[in-house]
C-alpha positions as a Python dict, from the first residue, in 0.01 Angstrom:
ca = {
    (1, 'X'): (0, 0, 0),
    (2, 'X'): (-47, -319, -204),
    (3, 'X'): (-306, -591, -252),
    (4, 'X'): (-240, -945, -134),
    (5, 'X'): (-365, -1221, -357),
    (6, 'X'): (-350, -1501, -96),
    (7, 'X'): (-365, -1558, 277),
    (8, 'X'): (-613, -1442, 537),
    (9, 'X'): (-678, -1083, 640),
    (10, 'X'): (-486, -955, 941),
    (11, 'X'): (-688, -1021, 1256),
    (12, 'X'): (-908, -1281, 1088),
    (13, 'X'): (-1045, -1538, 1337),
    (14, 'X'): (-971, -1804, 1074),
    (15, 'X'): (-595, -1737, 1076),
    (16, 'X'): (-506, -1919, 1404),
    (17, 'X'): (-707, -2226, 1303),
    (18, 'X'): (-538, -2245, 963),
    (19, 'X'): (-198, -2204, 1129),
    (20, 'X'): (-270, -2493, 1367),
    (21, 'X'): (-387, -2717, 1081),
    (22, 'X'): (-85, -2629, 868),
    (23, 'X'): (172, -2685, 1145),
    (24, 'X'): (5, -2980, 1322),
    (25, 'X'): (268, -3231, 1206),
    (26, 'X'): (568, -3000, 1254),
    (27, 'X'): (663, -3162, 1585),
    (28, 'X'): (637, -3526, 1470),
    (29, 'X'): (1013, -3567, 1416),
    (30, 'X'): (1129, -3367, 1717),
    (31, 'X'): (1329, -3597, 1951),
    (32, 'X'): (1138, -3717, 2256),
    (33, 'X'): (1388, -3549, 2493),
    (34, 'X'): (1262, -3210, 2373),
    (35, 'X'): (936, -3051, 2481),
    (36, 'X'): (753, -2808, 2259),
    (37, 'X'): (475, -2556, 2261),
    (38, 'X'): (273, -2403, 1980),
    (39, 'X'): (50, -2104, 2034),
    (40, 'X'): (-99, -1879, 1767),
    (41, 'X'): (200, -1815, 1542),
    (42, 'X'): (469, -1892, 1802),
    (43, 'X'): (674, -2210, 1836),
    (44, 'X'): (897, -2294, 2133),
    (45, 'X'): (1134, -2588, 2193),
    (46, 'X'): (1296, -2663, 2530),
    (47, 'X'): (1489, -2942, 2697),
    (48, 'X'): (1694, -3012, 3009),
    (49, 'X'): (2035, -3167, 3068),
    (50, 'X'): (2309, -3202, 3329),
    (51, 'X'): (2576, -3040, 3112),
    (52, 'X'): (2577, -2741, 2881),
    (53, 'X'): (2742, -2943, 2603),
    (54, 'X'): (2474, -3212, 2612),
    (55, 'X'): (2203, -2948, 2637),
    (56, 'X'): (2336, -2771, 2329),
    (57, 'X'): (2351, -3101, 2139),
    (58, 'X'): (1993, -3191, 2230),
    (59, 'X'): (1857, -2853, 2126),
    (60, 'X'): (2053, -2859, 1800),
    (61, 'X'): (1904, -3201, 1712),
    (62, 'X'): (1558, -3058, 1770),
    (63, 'X'): (1620, -2740, 1573),
    (64, 'X'): (1761, -2948, 1286),
    (65, 'X'): (1449, -3167, 1283),
    (66, 'X'): (1221, -2861, 1285),
    (67, 'X'): (1425, -2695, 1012),
    (68, 'X'): (1394, -3009, 800),
    (69, 'X'): (1015, -2994, 838),
    (70, 'X'): (1018, -2625, 738),
    (71, 'X'): (1211, -2702, 420),
    (72, 'X'): (982, -2989, 319),
}
């Protein structure tokens, strides 16, 4: 067992609100062809396309944009 010096306690009702505030702008640079959903501490990206190659390309663009936000 160890003591944490930052963060919110597990199960705290404040945790989801702080997560939403912190990640609110994470989807700003996601391409418009990609839909997204944020719930609690989960993030989902999805898109549609006529071909698997184009679908893969669209999703990769979106993942790259999200990864860029995560690194900033």
